[in-house]
Amino acid sequence: MDFSLLGPVTVTTGPAAAPVELPLGPAKRRSVLAMLLLRPNSTVSVDQLVSGLWEDEPPAHARTVIQGHVSRLRAALAEGGADEHGVELTTHSSAYLLRLPASLVDTVRFDDLVARADPESAPADAVPMLRQALGLWRGPALTGTVASPPFAAAAHALEERRLTAVEALARAHGALGEYEKAAGVLHPAALGNPLREGLIADLMLVLYRTGRQSDAIAWFHRTREMLADDLGVDPGERLSAAYQEILRAVPAAEPPPDPRVPRDPREPRDPRVGGETASPAAPAASAAASGPAPELLPRPPAGFLGRDGELAELTRLALPAAGQDHPYGGAPAGLPAEGGITLVTGPAGVGKTGLAVHWGHAYAAAFPDGRLFADLRGFSGGEEVEPAAVLREFLLAMGTPADQIPPSEQAAGALYRSLVAQRRLLVVLDNASSSAQVRPLLPGGPHCATLVTSRSRLDGLIATDAARPVRLHALGPEDGAALIGALLGPDRVAEDPAAAEELVTLCDGLPLALRAASAQLVARPRWRLARLATALRDERRRLALLSAEDAGVAAALRNSVARLSADDAQLLRALGAGFAREVNTAEAAALSGADPDLIQDSLERLAEMHLLDEEATNRYVMSDLVKLFAQGDGGRGAGPSGEGSGGPQEGAGPP
């Protein structure tokens, strides 16, 4: 039996190769368990539990609610074989005690490994211990608990312990002279904690020691500006000392290379490394000339237009060192961020795949070593693609003989990361279902850019891999009408611009719906736009009309709903039938007849899947097309585990 707090709060049992997660129930029940696990083998009073579970004034029956949660936790633990593992949840007057072997709690194992590691005196032993400790983290600590000050404070304390371990691991690598590995450890932590001056200082020094002093100096100036803008303070002593140490070592006659100019990543930037540094203006040489440059990116989406703001944001995140002479805000020759991951999310049919593919073609010159693409089929119906299968395709595309591809996912992933370590690659991971599906496919090379698209927010990827999100919204009236014109010809739109604008509204501005509507008009050249608009006003026919073989809105939504649990799908149907546009937690609970605590979790999951939008705190909005779908067969494909099948591939058609 294993108790996890370093990520989602879970309890698993069974063999390590095939663990089974125990059903813990709603957020407050998980919070009760988490508070007991934060103080294992110590009593926790009911008053402490009440103050932790309710941020505002607790209800009069708070103690009864806690008693119910404890009772259900006992039953769940008993079903998981608690007695066999020495686990017992007991009552002591007005307090509770979770008695268990402390080693069953991941926070205890983490602290023990970190305490035993000595990065200065025994770095070779410290590295595997610290890596094992950090490997226990599966996302932000205490995920799934209530949002109250006690839990926020506990999560912050655990995150501080994680960052301390990250810094210790970097010191151990540095003591072994493994500065590239130290930089790889510090870089994602620095992205997630841009005002942690000690961590930034450590990253600057290891970057400098790998011959990348211009990158180190850029980190200093970026942090200095953020400190001034966000806090109104100057850099502290440790950050300033690291900067001065680097400056003293850089020859005055030779300024740092311009980071906007590409260079061979194998060329040393520090003149003390040895050899003559190439001219910054020299053409970029491929870092992987020994292997083929794979071109797996699909053809550019037809009729793509608009999205200038989102394209500029992609450029800013994926090519931060690029210049400003490109229509989308950067020069194609710019280098991407070190191991940068950009996450494009949004509802079904909003055009995530098309945006990523269009951008990849626009910036082909920034990736001379190739572009990889994989449809992970997370929301396409049927089984999602296993990372091992994608790794095999990537390795084959990069020239690895089939008989030399390792059979295990771990070994294949290691070979993949080795091959791309010095390449300038774009990796597009489309239609991802979860962060876990994506992580084995992340290249990790310092000159790679990764774009991930998903209908889910993939908060775990943001938390553990510093992915930077780009939320894709529906098209506005002008861009939506322009898309119709691009597909039908501008003359048909010019005949009746008001009807074109109404079509955009009836299609919720979704490119998938607009393309399906345009397909109806292409097949009926004598129809005016107003005739289709009139037909779409009939809510009973709208979803059927917005279909083009297997690429319709209903099919796309069905694949999203198939990922829901039966309870969440039932709530979606209740909301579709019971409110016009907005709802809060209390109203949703009244419509569904369920516990408000359970409803809050369900609403958040629906928002995470972009089936609802949380436009303000506790104000959830459902689009018209989702509402129509929910009133019809919404949720009927969902099973108890949230799995389902059927429907088209999201990236197959519209942008």
PDB file of C-alpha atoms in Angstrom, residues 70-312:
ATOM      1  CA  VAL A  70     -13.560   9.300   8.052  1.00  0.00           C
ATOM      2  CA  SER A  71     -16.016   6.395   8.003  1.00  0.00           C
ATOM      3  CA  ARG A  72     -15.787   6.102   4.215  1.00  0.00           C
ATOM      4  CA  LEU A  73     -11.993   6.380   4.327  1.00  0.00           C
ATOM      5  CA  ARG A  74     -11.897   3.473   6.796  1.00  0.00           C
ATOM      6  CA  ALA A  75     -14.021   1.394   4.444  1.00  0.00           C
ATOM      7  CA  ALA A  76     -11.851   2.231   1.425  1.00  0.00           C
ATOM      8  CA  LEU A  77      -8.633   1.415   3.287  1.00  0.00           C
ATOM      9  CA  ALA A  78     -10.111  -1.839   4.568  1.00  0.00           C
ATOM     10  CA  GLU A  79     -11.048  -2.880   1.042  1.00  0.00           C
ATOM     11  CA  GLY A  80      -7.454  -2.171  -0.002  1.00  0.00           C
ATOM     12  CA  GLY A  81      -6.040  -4.511   2.638  1.00  0.00           C
ATOM     13  CA  ALA A  82      -5.079  -1.962   5.289  1.00  0.00           C
ATOM     14  CA  ASP A  83      -4.729  -4.618   8.003  1.00  0.00           C
ATOM     15  CA  GLU A  84      -2.140  -6.518   5.958  1.00  0.00           C
ATOM     16  CA  HIS A  85       0.023  -3.390   5.746  1.00  0.00           C
ATOM     17  CA  GLY A  86      -0.322  -2.277   9.359  1.00  0.00           C
ATOM     18  CA  VAL A  87      -2.575   0.647   8.494  1.00  0.00           C
ATOM     19  CA  GLU A  88      -5.311   1.679  10.932  1.00  0.00           C
ATOM     20  CA  LEU A  89      -7.485   4.795  11.138  1.00  0.00           C
ATOM     21  CA  THR A  90      -8.649   5.212  14.735  1.00  0.00           C
ATOM     22  CA  THR A  91     -10.696   7.715  16.754  1.00  0.00           C
ATOM     23  CA  HIS A  92      -9.266   9.308  19.891  1.00  0.00           C
ATOM     24  CA  SER A  93     -11.907  11.394  21.643  1.00  0.00           C
ATOM     25  CA  SER A  94     -12.293  14.444  19.359  1.00  0.00           C
ATOM     26  CA  ALA A  95      -9.317  13.572  17.172  1.00  0.00           C
ATOM     27  CA  TYR A  96      -8.247  10.983  14.616  1.00  0.00           C
ATOM     28  CA  LEU A  97      -5.025   9.027  14.187  1.00  0.00           C
ATOM     29  CA  LEU A  98      -3.772   7.321  11.045  1.00  0.00           C
ATOM     30  CA  ARG A  99      -1.357   4.671  12.278  1.00  0.00           C
ATOM     31  CA  LEU A 100       0.888   3.194   9.582  1.00  0.00           C
ATOM     32  CA  PRO A 101       4.518   2.410   8.731  1.00  0.00           C
ATOM     33  CA  ALA A 102       5.905   5.851   7.872  1.00  0.00           C
ATOM     34  CA  SER A 103       7.736   4.483   4.820  1.00  0.00           C
ATOM     35  CA  LEU A 104       4.374   3.990   3.090  1.00  0.00           C
ATOM     36  CA  VAL A 105       4.030   7.790   2.723  1.00  0.00           C
ATOM     37  CA  ASP A 106       5.907   9.304  -0.216  1.00  0.00           C
ATOM     38  CA  THR A 107       6.764  12.503   1.669  1.00  0.00           C
ATOM     39  CA  VAL A 108       8.578  10.471   4.320  1.00  0.00           C
ATOM     40  CA  ARG A 109      10.545   8.528   1.709  1.00  0.00           C
ATOM     41  CA  PHE A 110      11.368  11.768  -0.084  1.00  0.00           C
ATOM     42  CA  ASP A 111      12.685  13.434   3.068  1.00  0.00           C
ATOM     43  CA  ASP A 112      14.735  10.353   3.981  1.00  0.00           C
ATOM     44  CA  LEU A 113      16.438  10.200   0.568  1.00  0.00           C
ATOM     45  CA  VAL A 114      17.203  13.925   0.573  1.00  0.00           C
ATOM     46  CA  ALA A 115      18.587  13.779   4.133  1.00  0.00           C
ATOM     47  CA  ARG A 116      20.919  10.886   3.258  1.00  0.00           C
ATOM     48  CA  ALA A 117      22.264  12.560   0.112  1.00  0.00           C
ATOM     49  CA  ASP A 118      25.489  14.552   0.532  1.00  0.00           C
ATOM     50  CA  PRO A 119      26.072  16.436  -2.736  1.00  0.00           C
ATOM     51  CA  GLU A 120      29.329  18.034  -1.601  1.00  0.00           C
ATOM     52  CA  SER A 121      31.162  15.138   0.076  1.00  0.00           C
ATOM     53  CA  ALA A 122      29.693  12.186  -1.858  1.00  0.00           C
ATOM     54  CA  PRO A 123      28.212  13.555  -5.099  1.00  0.00           C
ATOM     55  CA  ALA A 124      28.354  10.235  -6.964  1.00  0.00           C
ATOM     56  CA  ASP A 125      26.131   8.646  -4.305  1.00  0.00           C
ATOM     57  CA  ALA A 126      23.949  11.728  -3.938  1.00  0.00           C
ATOM     58  CA  VAL A 127      22.898  11.892  -7.607  1.00  0.00           C
ATOM     59  CA  PRO A 128      20.910   8.607  -7.720  1.00  0.00           C
ATOM     60  CA  MET A 129      19.374   9.238  -4.286  1.00  0.00           C
ATOM     61  CA  LEU A 130      18.222  12.742  -5.201  1.00  0.00           C
ATOM     62  CA  ARG A 131      16.930  11.590  -8.583  1.00  0.00           C
ATOM     63  CA  GLN A 132      14.976   8.840  -6.853  1.00  0.00           C
ATOM     64  CA  ALA A 133      13.565  11.390  -4.406  1.00  0.00           C
ATOM     65  CA  LEU A 134      12.506  13.801  -7.137  1.00  0.00           C
ATOM     66  CA  GLY A 135      11.049  10.893  -9.107  1.00  0.00           C
ATOM     67  CA  LEU A 136       8.428  10.515  -6.375  1.00  0.00           C
ATOM     68  CA  TRP A 137       6.821  13.785  -7.494  1.00  0.00           C
ATOM     69  CA  ARG A 138       3.894  13.365  -9.905  1.00  0.00           C
ATOM     70  CA  GLY A 139       2.701  16.961 -10.040  1.00  0.00           C
ATOM     71  CA  PRO A 140       1.934  19.815  -7.628  1.00  0.00           C
ATOM     72  CA  ALA A 141       1.779  18.531  -4.071  1.00  0.00           C
ATOM     73  CA  LEU A 142      -1.640  17.912  -2.515  1.00  0.00           C
ATOM     74  CA  THR A 143      -3.487  18.107  -5.822  1.00  0.00           C
ATOM     75  CA  GLY A 144      -7.162  17.314  -5.315  1.00  0.00           C
ATOM     76  CA  THR A 145      -7.456  18.871  -1.862  1.00  0.00           C
ATOM     77  CA  VAL A 146      -9.592  21.876  -1.000  1.00  0.00           C
ATOM     78  CA  ALA A 147      -8.312  25.391  -1.653  1.00  0.00           C
ATOM     79  CA  SER A 148      -7.825  26.640   1.909  1.00  0.00           C
ATOM     80  CA  PRO A 149      -4.916  28.461   3.610  1.00  0.00           C
ATOM     81  CA  PRO A 150      -3.733  25.422   5.626  1.00  0.00           C
ATOM     82  CA  PHE A 151      -3.465  23.262   2.515  1.00  0.00           C
ATOM     83  CA  ALA A 152      -1.929  26.071   0.478  1.00  0.00           C
ATOM     84  CA  ALA A 153       0.709  26.515   3.189  1.00  0.00           C
ATOM     85  CA  ALA A 154       1.388  22.770   3.339  1.00  0.00           C
ATOM     86  CA  ALA A 155       1.697  22.533  -0.452  1.00  0.00           C
ATOM     87  CA  HIS A 156       4.056  25.519  -0.484  1.00  0.00           C
ATOM     88  CA  ALA A 157       6.245  23.917   2.186  1.00  0.00           C
ATOM     89  CA  LEU A 158       6.458  20.686   0.210  1.00  0.00           C
ATOM     90  CA  GLU A 159       7.318  22.603  -2.972  1.00  0.00           C
ATOM     91  CA  GLU A 160      10.126  24.374  -1.100  1.00  0.00           C
ATOM     92  CA  ARG A 161      11.509  20.975  -0.097  1.00  0.00           C
ATOM     93  CA  ARG A 162      11.357  19.862  -3.739  1.00  0.00           C
ATOM     94  CA  LEU A 163      13.251  22.926  -4.931  1.00  0.00           C
ATOM     95  CA  THR A 164      15.866  22.389  -2.235  1.00  0.00           C
ATOM     96  CA  ALA A 165      16.358  18.851  -3.567  1.00  0.00           C
ATOM     97  CA  VAL A 166      16.604  20.167  -7.136  1.00  0.00           C
ATOM     98  CA  GLU A 167      19.334  22.584  -6.083  1.00  0.00           C
ATOM     99  CA  ALA A 168      21.144  19.811  -4.213  1.00  0.00           C
ATOM    100  CA  LEU A 169      21.032  17.550  -7.290  1.00  0.00           C
ATOM    101  CA  ALA A 170      22.488  20.347  -9.416  1.00  0.00           C
ATOM    102  CA  ARG A 171      25.291  20.827  -6.894  1.00  0.00           C
ATOM    103  CA  ALA A 172      26.052  17.111  -6.997  1.00  0.00           C
ATOM    104  CA  HIS A 173      26.249  17.151 -10.798  1.00  0.00           C
ATOM    105  CA  GLY A 174      28.445  20.251 -10.582  1.00  0.00           C
ATOM    106  CA  ALA A 175      30.788  18.555  -8.112  1.00  0.00           C
ATOM    107  CA  LEU A 176      31.206  15.768 -10.658  1.00  0.00           C
ATOM    108  CA  GLY A 177      31.886  18.272 -13.449  1.00  0.00           C
ATOM    109  CA  GLU A 178      28.568  17.410 -15.130  1.00  0.00           C
ATOM    110  CA  TYR A 179      27.529  20.989 -15.795  1.00  0.00           C
ATOM    111  CA  GLU A 180      25.196  20.193 -18.713  1.00  0.00           C
ATOM    112  CA  LYS A 181      23.254  17.829 -16.466  1.00  0.00           C
ATOM    113  CA  ALA A 182      23.185  20.452 -13.724  1.00  0.00           C
ATOM    114  CA  ALA A 183      21.759  22.974 -16.197  1.00  0.00           C
ATOM    115  CA  GLY A 184      19.140  20.453 -17.321  1.00  0.00           C
ATOM    116  CA  VAL A 185      18.029  20.007 -13.697  1.00  0.00           C
ATOM    117  CA  LEU A 186      17.894  23.716 -12.897  1.00  0.00           C
ATOM    118  CA  HIS A 187      16.343  25.038 -16.100  1.00  0.00           C
ATOM    119  CA  PRO A 188      12.712  23.821 -15.649  1.00  0.00           C
ATOM    120  CA  ALA A 189      12.805  24.809 -11.971  1.00  0.00           C
ATOM    121  CA  ALA A 190      13.997  28.289 -12.936  1.00  0.00           C
ATOM    122  CA  LEU A 191      11.190  28.656 -15.472  1.00  0.00           C
ATOM    123  CA  GLY A 192       8.641  27.802 -12.804  1.00  0.00           C
ATOM    124  CA  ASN A 193      10.267  29.998 -10.128  1.00  0.00           C
ATOM    125  CA  PRO A 194      11.620  33.027 -11.993  1.00  0.00           C
ATOM    126  CA  LEU A 195      12.091  35.104  -8.820  1.00  0.00           C
ATOM    127  CA  ARG A 196      14.028  32.500  -6.825  1.00  0.00           C
ATOM    128  CA  GLU A 197      17.355  34.289  -6.987  1.00  0.00           C
ATOM    129  CA  GLY A 198      19.548  31.541  -5.562  1.00  0.00           C
ATOM    130  CA  LEU A 199      18.275  29.040  -8.103  1.00  0.00           C
ATOM    131  CA  ILE A 200      18.781  31.510 -10.971  1.00  0.00           C
ATOM    132  CA  ALA A 201      22.300  32.242  -9.738  1.00  0.00           C
ATOM    133  CA  ASP A 202      23.137  28.525  -9.726  1.00  0.00           C
ATOM    134  CA  LEU A 203      21.736  28.148 -13.247  1.00  0.00           C
ATOM    135  CA  MET A 204      23.772  31.124 -14.485  1.00  0.00           C
ATOM    136  CA  LEU A 205      27.003  29.643 -13.138  1.00  0.00           C
ATOM    137  CA  VAL A 206      26.487  26.177 -14.603  1.00  0.00           C
ATOM    138  CA  LEU A 207      25.498  27.679 -17.963  1.00  0.00           C
ATOM    139  CA  TYR A 208      28.697  29.723 -17.887  1.00  0.00           C
ATOM    140  CA  ARG A 209      30.749  26.614 -17.070  1.00  0.00           C
ATOM    141  CA  THR A 210      29.343  24.882 -20.141  1.00  0.00           C
ATOM    142  CA  GLY A 211      30.600  27.767 -22.285  1.00  0.00           C
ATOM    143  CA  ARG A 212      27.243  29.520 -22.570  1.00  0.00           C
ATOM    144  CA  GLN A 213      27.952  32.797 -20.815  1.00  0.00           C
ATOM    145  CA  SER A 214      25.641  34.797 -23.092  1.00  0.00           C
ATOM    146  CA  ASP A 215      22.736  32.581 -22.019  1.00  0.00           C
ATOM    147  CA  ALA A 216      23.793  33.016 -18.379  1.00  0.00           C
ATOM    148  CA  ILE A 217      23.892  36.799 -18.747  1.00  0.00           C
ATOM    149  CA  ALA A 218      20.484  36.778 -20.450  1.00  0.00           C
ATOM    150  CA  TRP A 219      19.050  34.966 -17.411  1.00  0.00           C
ATOM    151  CA  PHE A 220      20.447  37.675 -15.135  1.00  0.00           C
ATOM    152  CA  HIS A 221      18.902  40.532 -17.096  1.00  0.00           C
ATOM    153  CA  ARG A 222      15.554  38.758 -17.395  1.00  0.00           C
ATOM    154  CA  THR A 223      15.463  38.143 -13.636  1.00  0.00           C
ATOM    155  CA  ARG A 224      16.612  41.699 -12.870  1.00  0.00           C
ATOM    156  CA  GLU A 225      13.749  43.098 -14.948  1.00  0.00           C
ATOM    157  CA  MET A 226      11.182  40.825 -13.312  1.00  0.00           C
ATOM    158  CA  LEU A 227      12.388  41.773  -9.823  1.00  0.00           C
ATOM    159  CA  ALA A 228      12.074  45.446 -10.709  1.00  0.00           C
ATOM    160  CA  ASP A 229       8.665  45.104 -12.379  1.00  0.00           C
ATOM    161  CA  ASP A 230       7.028  42.693  -9.923  1.00  0.00           C
ATOM    162  CA  LEU A 231       8.650  43.590  -6.604  1.00  0.00           C
ATOM    163  CA  GLY A 232      10.350  46.942  -7.166  1.00  0.00           C
ATOM    164  CA  VAL A 233      13.722  45.654  -5.889  1.00  0.00           C
ATOM    165  CA  ASP A 234      17.220  45.143  -7.257  1.00  0.00           C
ATOM    166  CA  PRO A 235      18.951  41.740  -7.526  1.00  0.00           C
ATOM    167  CA  GLY A 236      20.237  40.374  -4.242  1.00  0.00           C
ATOM    168  CA  GLU A 237      23.810  39.649  -3.276  1.00  0.00           C
ATOM    169  CA  ARG A 238      23.916  36.058  -4.514  1.00  0.00           C
ATOM    170  CA  LEU A 239      22.487  36.833  -7.958  1.00  0.00           C
ATOM    171  CA  SER A 240      24.705  39.895  -8.361  1.00  0.00           C
ATOM    172  CA  ALA A 241      27.786  37.935  -7.298  1.00  0.00           C
ATOM    173  CA  ALA A 242      27.125  35.269  -9.928  1.00  0.00           C
ATOM    174  CA  TYR A 243      26.729  37.973 -12.576  1.00  0.00           C
ATOM    175  CA  GLN A 244      29.979  39.684 -11.579  1.00  0.00           C
ATOM    176  CA  GLU A 245      31.859  36.365 -11.614  1.00  0.00           C
ATOM    177  CA  ILE A 246      30.724  35.725 -15.183  1.00  0.00           C
ATOM    178  CA  LEU A 247      31.551  39.269 -16.301  1.00  0.00           C
ATOM    179  CA  ARG A 248      35.065  39.068 -14.885  1.00  0.00           C
ATOM    180  CA  ALA A 249      35.717  35.963 -16.994  1.00  0.00           C
ATOM    181  CA  VAL A 250      34.391  37.370 -20.316  1.00  0.00           C
ATOM    182  CA  PRO A 251      37.066  39.213 -22.372  1.00  0.00           C
ATOM    183  CA  ALA A 252      36.141  42.900 -22.736  1.00  0.00           C
ATOM    184  CA  ALA A 253      37.203  42.989 -26.382  1.00  0.00           C
ATOM    185  CA  GLU A 254      34.796  40.218 -27.335  1.00  0.00           C
ATOM    186  CA  PRO A 255      31.166  40.865 -26.339  1.00  0.00           C
ATOM    187  CA  PRO A 256      28.836  37.900 -25.868  1.00  0.00           C
ATOM    188  CA  PRO A 257      27.379  36.541 -29.123  1.00  0.00           C
ATOM    189  CA  ASP A 258      23.976  37.838 -30.187  1.00  0.00           C
ATOM    190  CA  PRO A 259      21.497  35.196 -28.942  1.00  0.00           C
ATOM    191  CA  ARG A 260      19.270  35.871 -31.969  1.00  0.00           C
ATOM    192  CA  VAL A 261      21.910  34.486 -34.354  1.00  0.00           C
ATOM    193  CA  PRO A 262      21.959  30.695 -34.704  1.00  0.00           C
ATOM    194  CA  ARG A 263      25.165  28.821 -34.126  1.00  0.00           C
ATOM    195  CA  ASP A 264      26.335  25.251 -34.078  1.00  0.00           C
ATOM    196  CA  PRO A 265      25.492  24.097 -30.520  1.00  0.00           C
ATOM    197  CA  ARG A 266      28.783  22.160 -30.423  1.00  0.00           C
ATOM    198  CA  GLU A 267      30.832  25.355 -30.758  1.00  0.00           C
ATOM    199  CA  PRO A 268      32.228  26.591 -27.422  1.00  0.00           C
ATOM    200  CA  ARG A 269      31.131  30.055 -26.410  1.00  0.00           C
ATOM    201  CA  ASP A 270      33.701  30.432 -23.648  1.00  0.00           C
ATOM    202  CA  PRO A 271      37.136  31.143 -25.166  1.00  0.00           C
ATOM    203  CA  ARG A 272      38.735  29.237 -22.290  1.00  0.00           C
ATOM    204  CA  VAL A 273      37.135  26.005 -23.475  1.00  0.00           C
ATOM    205  CA  GLY A 274      39.654  25.860 -26.322  1.00  0.00           C
ATOM    206  CA  GLY A 275      39.524  26.298 -30.049  1.00  0.00           C
ATOM    207  CA  GLU A 276      38.413  29.295 -32.078  1.00  0.00           C
ATOM    208  CA  THR A 277      34.800  30.359 -31.745  1.00  0.00           C
ATOM    209  CA  ALA A 278      33.018  30.693 -35.059  1.00  0.00           C
ATOM    210  CA  SER A 279      31.771  34.074 -36.143  1.00  0.00           C
ATOM    211  CA  PRO A 280      28.292  34.791 -34.736  1.00  0.00           C
ATOM    212  CA  ALA A 281      27.137  35.610 -38.238  1.00  0.00           C
ATOM    213  CA  ALA A 282      28.202  32.278 -39.678  1.00  0.00           C
ATOM    214  CA  PRO A 283      25.388  30.121 -41.096  1.00  0.00           C
ATOM    215  CA  ALA A 284      23.967  27.583 -38.707  1.00  0.00           C
ATOM    216  CA  ALA A 285      25.342  24.124 -39.228  1.00  0.00           C
ATOM    217  CA  SER A 286      23.132  21.177 -38.563  1.00  0.00           C
ATOM    218  CA  ALA A 287      23.887  19.621 -35.201  1.00  0.00           C
ATOM    219  CA  ALA A 288      22.857  16.229 -36.471  1.00  0.00           C
ATOM    220  CA  ALA A 289      24.304  16.040 -39.944  1.00  0.00           C
ATOM    221  CA  SER A 290      24.955  12.351 -39.518  1.00  0.00           C
ATOM    222  CA  GLY A 291      21.251  11.467 -39.589  1.00  0.00           C
ATOM    223  CA  PRO A 292      18.320  12.340 -41.847  1.00  0.00           C
ATOM    224  CA  ALA A 293      16.152  15.347 -41.094  1.00  0.00           C
ATOM    225  CA  PRO A 294      12.682  13.854 -40.517  1.00  0.00           C
ATOM    226  CA  GLU A 295       9.690  15.684 -41.999  1.00  0.00           C
ATOM    227  CA  LEU A 296       6.608  14.189 -40.355  1.00  0.00           C
ATOM    228  CA  LEU A 297       4.561  17.381 -40.145  1.00  0.00           C
ATOM    229  CA  PRO A 298       1.231  17.079 -42.026  1.00  0.00           C
ATOM    230  CA  ARG A 299       0.550  19.394 -44.948  1.00  0.00           C
ATOM    231  CA  PRO A 300      -0.472  22.937 -44.009  1.00  0.00           C
ATOM    232  CA  PRO A 301      -4.184  23.325 -43.252  1.00  0.00           C
ATOM    233  CA  ALA A 302      -6.155  24.691 -46.189  1.00  0.00           C
ATOM    234  CA  GLY A 303      -7.755  28.097 -45.761  1.00  0.00           C
ATOM    235  CA  PHE A 304      -5.959  28.925 -42.519  1.00  0.00           C
ATOM    236  CA  LEU A 305      -6.296  32.600 -41.582  1.00  0.00           C
ATOM    237  CA  GLY A 306      -6.451  34.884 -38.585  1.00  0.00           C
ATOM    238  CA  ARG A 307      -5.077  33.786 -35.210  1.00  0.00           C
ATOM    239  CA  ASP A 308      -2.345  36.445 -35.380  1.00  0.00           C
ATOM    240  CA  GLY A 309      -2.361  36.914 -31.616  1.00  0.00           C
ATOM    241  CA  GLU A 310      -2.048  33.199 -30.890  1.00  0.00           C
ATOM    242  CA  LEU A 311       0.647  32.754 -33.545  1.00  0.00           C
ATOM    243  CA  ALA A 312       2.618  35.632 -32.037  1.00  0.00           C
TER     244      ALA A 312
END
